[in-house]
PDB file of C-alpha atoms in Angstrom:
ATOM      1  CA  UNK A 291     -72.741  -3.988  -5.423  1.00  0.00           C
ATOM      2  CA  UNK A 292     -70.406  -6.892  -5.623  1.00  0.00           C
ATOM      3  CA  UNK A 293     -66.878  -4.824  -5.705  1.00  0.00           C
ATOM      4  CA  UNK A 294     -65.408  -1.775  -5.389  1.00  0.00           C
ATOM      5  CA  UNK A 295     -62.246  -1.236  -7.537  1.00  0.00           C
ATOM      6  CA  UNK A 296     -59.688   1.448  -6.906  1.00  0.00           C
ATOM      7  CA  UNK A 297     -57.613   2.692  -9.565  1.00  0.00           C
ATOM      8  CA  UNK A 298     -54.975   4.186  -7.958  1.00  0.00           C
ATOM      9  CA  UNK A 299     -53.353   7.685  -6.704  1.00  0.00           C
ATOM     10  CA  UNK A 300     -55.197   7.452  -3.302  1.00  0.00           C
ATOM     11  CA  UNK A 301     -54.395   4.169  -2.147  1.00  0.00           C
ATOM     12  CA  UNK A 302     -54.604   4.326   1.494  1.00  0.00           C
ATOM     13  CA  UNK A 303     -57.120   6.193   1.252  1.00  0.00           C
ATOM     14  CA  UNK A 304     -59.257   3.293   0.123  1.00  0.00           C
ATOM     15  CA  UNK A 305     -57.276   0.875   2.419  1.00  0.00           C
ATOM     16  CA  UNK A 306     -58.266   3.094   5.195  1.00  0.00           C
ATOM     17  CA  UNK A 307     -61.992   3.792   4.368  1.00  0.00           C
ATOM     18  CA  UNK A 308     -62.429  -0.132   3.527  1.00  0.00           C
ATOM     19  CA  UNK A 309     -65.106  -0.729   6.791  1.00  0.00           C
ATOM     20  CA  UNK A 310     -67.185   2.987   5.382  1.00  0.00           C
ATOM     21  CA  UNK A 311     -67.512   1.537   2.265  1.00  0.00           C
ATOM     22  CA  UNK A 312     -68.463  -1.331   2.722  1.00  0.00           C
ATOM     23  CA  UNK A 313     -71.552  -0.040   5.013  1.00  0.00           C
ATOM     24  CA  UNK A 314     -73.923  -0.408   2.516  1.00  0.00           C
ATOM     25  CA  UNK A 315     -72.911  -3.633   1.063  1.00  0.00           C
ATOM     26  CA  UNK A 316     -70.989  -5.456   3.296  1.00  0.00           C
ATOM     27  CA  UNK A 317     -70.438  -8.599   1.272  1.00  0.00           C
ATOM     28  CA  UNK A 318     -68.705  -6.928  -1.600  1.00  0.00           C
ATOM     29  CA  UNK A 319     -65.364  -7.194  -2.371  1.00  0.00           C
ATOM     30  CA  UNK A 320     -62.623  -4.415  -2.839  1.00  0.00           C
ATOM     31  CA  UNK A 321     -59.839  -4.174  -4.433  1.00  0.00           C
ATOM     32  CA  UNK A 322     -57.233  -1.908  -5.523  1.00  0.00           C
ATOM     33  CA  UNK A 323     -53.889  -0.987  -7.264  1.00  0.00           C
ATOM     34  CA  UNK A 324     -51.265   1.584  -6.772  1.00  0.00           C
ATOM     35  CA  UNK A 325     -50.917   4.708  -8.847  1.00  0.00           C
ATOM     36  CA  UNK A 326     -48.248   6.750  -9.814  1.00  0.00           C
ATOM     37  CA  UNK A 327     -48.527   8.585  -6.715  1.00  0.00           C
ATOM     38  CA  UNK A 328     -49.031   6.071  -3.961  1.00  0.00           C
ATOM     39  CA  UNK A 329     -45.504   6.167  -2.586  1.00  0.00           C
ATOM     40  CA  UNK A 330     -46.653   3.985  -0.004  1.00  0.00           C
ATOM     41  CA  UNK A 331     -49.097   1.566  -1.500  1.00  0.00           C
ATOM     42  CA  UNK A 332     -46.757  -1.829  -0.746  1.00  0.00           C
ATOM     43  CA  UNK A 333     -50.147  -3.427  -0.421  1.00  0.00           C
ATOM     44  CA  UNK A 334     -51.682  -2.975  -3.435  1.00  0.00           C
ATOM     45  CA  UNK A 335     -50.277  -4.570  -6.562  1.00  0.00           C
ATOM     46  CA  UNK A 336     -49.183  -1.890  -9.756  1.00  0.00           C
ATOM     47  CA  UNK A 337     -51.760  -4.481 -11.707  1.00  0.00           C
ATOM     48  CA  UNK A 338     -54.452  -7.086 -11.337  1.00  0.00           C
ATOM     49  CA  UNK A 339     -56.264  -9.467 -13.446  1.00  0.00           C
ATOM     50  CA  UNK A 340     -60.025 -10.666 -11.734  1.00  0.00           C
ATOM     51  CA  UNK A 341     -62.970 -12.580 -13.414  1.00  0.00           C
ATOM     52  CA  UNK A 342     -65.706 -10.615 -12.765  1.00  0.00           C
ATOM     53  CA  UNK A 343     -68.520 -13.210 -13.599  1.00  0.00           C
ATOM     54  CA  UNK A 344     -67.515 -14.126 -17.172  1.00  0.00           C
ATOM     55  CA  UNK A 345     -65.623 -10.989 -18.358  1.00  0.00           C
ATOM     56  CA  UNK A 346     -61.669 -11.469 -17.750  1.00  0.00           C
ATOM     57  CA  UNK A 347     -60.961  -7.647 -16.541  1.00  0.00           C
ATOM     58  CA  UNK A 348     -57.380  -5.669 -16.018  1.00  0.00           C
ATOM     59  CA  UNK A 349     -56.983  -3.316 -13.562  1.00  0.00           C
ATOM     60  CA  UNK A 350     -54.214  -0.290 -13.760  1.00  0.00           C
ATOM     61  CA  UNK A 351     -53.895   3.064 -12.865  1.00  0.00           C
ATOM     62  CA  UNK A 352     -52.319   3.429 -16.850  1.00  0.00           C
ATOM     63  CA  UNK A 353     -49.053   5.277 -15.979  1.00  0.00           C
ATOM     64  CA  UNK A 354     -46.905   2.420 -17.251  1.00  0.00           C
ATOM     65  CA  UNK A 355     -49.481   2.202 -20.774  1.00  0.00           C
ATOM     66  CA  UNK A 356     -48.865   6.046 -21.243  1.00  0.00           C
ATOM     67  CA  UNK A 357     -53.010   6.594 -21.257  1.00  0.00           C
ATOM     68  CA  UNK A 358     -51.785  10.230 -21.752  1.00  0.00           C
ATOM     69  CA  UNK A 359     -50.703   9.960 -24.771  1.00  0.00           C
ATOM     70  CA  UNK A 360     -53.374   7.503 -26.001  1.00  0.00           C
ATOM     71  CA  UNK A 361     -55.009   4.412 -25.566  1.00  0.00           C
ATOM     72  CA  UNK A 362     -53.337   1.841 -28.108  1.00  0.00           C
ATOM     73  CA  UNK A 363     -51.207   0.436 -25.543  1.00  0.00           C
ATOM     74  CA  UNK A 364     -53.296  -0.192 -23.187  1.00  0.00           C
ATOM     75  CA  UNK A 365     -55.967  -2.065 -25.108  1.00  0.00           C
ATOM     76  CA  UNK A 366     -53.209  -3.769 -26.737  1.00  0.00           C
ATOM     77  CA  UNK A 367     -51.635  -5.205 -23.927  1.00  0.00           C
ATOM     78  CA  UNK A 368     -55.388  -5.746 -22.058  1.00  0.00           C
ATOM     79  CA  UNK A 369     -56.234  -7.829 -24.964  1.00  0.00           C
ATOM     80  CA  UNK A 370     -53.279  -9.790 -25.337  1.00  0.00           C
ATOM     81  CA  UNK A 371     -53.452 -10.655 -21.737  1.00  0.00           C
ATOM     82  CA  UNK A 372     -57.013 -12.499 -22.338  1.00  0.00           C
ATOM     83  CA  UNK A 373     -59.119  -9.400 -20.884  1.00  0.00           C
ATOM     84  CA  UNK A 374     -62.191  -8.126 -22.119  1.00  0.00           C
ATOM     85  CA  UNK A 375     -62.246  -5.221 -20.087  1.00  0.00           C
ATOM     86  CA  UNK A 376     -59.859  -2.302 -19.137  1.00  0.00           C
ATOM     87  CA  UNK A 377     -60.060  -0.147 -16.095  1.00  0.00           C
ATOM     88  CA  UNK A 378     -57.638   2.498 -15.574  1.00  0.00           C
ATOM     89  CA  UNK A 379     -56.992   6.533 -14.096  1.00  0.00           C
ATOM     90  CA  UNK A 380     -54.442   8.275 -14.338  1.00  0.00           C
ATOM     91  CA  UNK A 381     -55.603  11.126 -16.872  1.00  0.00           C
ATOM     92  CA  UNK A 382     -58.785  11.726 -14.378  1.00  0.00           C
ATOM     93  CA  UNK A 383     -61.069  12.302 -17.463  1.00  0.00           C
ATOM     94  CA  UNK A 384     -63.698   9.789 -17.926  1.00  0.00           C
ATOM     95  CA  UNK A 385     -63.645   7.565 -20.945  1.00  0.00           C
ATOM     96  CA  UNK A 386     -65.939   4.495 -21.607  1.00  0.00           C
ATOM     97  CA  UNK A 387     -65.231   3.309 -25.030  1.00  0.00           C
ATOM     98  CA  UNK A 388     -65.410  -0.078 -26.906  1.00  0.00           C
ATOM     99  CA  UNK A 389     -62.174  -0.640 -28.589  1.00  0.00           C
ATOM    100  CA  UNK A 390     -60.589  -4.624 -28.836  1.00  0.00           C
ATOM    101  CA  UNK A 391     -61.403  -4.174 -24.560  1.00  0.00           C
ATOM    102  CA  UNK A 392     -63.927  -2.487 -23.366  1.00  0.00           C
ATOM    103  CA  UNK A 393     -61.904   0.814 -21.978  1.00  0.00           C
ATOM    104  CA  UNK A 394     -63.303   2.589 -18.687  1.00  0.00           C
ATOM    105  CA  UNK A 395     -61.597   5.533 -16.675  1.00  0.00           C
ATOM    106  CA  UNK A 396     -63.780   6.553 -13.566  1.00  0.00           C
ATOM    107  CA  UNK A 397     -61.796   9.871 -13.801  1.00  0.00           C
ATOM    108  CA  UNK A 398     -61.101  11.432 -10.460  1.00  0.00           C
ATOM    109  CA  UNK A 399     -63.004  10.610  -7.208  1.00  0.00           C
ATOM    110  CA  UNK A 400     -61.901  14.314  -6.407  1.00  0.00           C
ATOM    111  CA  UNK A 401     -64.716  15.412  -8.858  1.00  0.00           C
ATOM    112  CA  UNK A 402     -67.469  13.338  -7.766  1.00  0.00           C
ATOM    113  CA  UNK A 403     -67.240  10.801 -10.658  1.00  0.00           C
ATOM    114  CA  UNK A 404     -67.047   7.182 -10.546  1.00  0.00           C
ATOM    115  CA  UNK A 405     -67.701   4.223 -12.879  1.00  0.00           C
ATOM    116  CA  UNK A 406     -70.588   1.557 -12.714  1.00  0.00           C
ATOM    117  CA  UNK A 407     -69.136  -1.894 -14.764  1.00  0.00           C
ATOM    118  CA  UNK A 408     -71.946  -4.343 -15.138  1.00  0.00           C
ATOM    119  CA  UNK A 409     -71.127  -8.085 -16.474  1.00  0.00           C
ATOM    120  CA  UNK A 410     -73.955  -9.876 -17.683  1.00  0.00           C
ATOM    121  CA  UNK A 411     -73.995 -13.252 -17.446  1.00  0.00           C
ATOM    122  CA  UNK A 412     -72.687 -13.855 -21.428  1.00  0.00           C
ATOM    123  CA  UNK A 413     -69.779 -12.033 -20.132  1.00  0.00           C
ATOM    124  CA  UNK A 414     -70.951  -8.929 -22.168  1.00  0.00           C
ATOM    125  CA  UNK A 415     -69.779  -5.752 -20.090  1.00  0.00           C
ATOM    126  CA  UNK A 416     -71.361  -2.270 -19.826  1.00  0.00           C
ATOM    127  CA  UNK A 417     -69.767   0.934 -18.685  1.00  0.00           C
ATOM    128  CA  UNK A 418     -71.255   3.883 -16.998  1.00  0.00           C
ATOM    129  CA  UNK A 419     -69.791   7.251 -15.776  1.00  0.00           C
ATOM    130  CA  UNK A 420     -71.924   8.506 -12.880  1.00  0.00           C
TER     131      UNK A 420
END
């Protein structure tokens, strides 16, 4: 594992759990953005842009892209931005779908899920629910 990416809603949580997750794979690298409901998330940003070997990926929690209501926005704004890849929460139902950005929601840690994003090394990008 070379990150772990948190999506939001839960933010200290995953500041505070940073040295337990990284047991297994200590070299990775985390990190995170607020959600709508991380009141007191000053240290995470509301959005980030990483290269994750060659795929340019945004992260959001989706709030501000109104994921409830669709995904247009979101993808829109990801693409126009120079990503390849979206990662977002917010709705907690798990999506992985290939639009102008390749769209992934984990959906909620609360149910067990998670996401596995693999970049190979044409910058190609794969999503998984697990």
């Amino acid at each position: 594992m070379d990150y772990y990416l948190h999506l939001g809603d839960g933010a200290r949580d995953f500041d505070a759990l940073q040295s337990f997750i990284l047991l297994p794979y200590p070299r990775a690298l985390l990190f995170g953005v607020k959600g709508n409901c991380d009141w007191t998330g000053e240290m995470f940003p509301e959005e980030l842009q990483l290269h994750i070997g060659a795929a340019n990926v945004m992260m959001t929690h989706g709030h501000r892209y109104g994921v409830k209501q669709g995904y247009d926005v979101i993808d829109t704004a990801s693409a126009r931005a120079g990503c390849t890849v979206t990662l977002f929460g917010h709705t907690h139902r798990p999506l992985v779908e290939q639009r102008s950005t390749l769209l992934i929601n984990p959906g909620s840690a609360r149910d067990d899920r998670l996401a596995l994003l693999t970049v190979h090394d044409d910058g190609r990008a794969e999503g998984e629910i697990l």
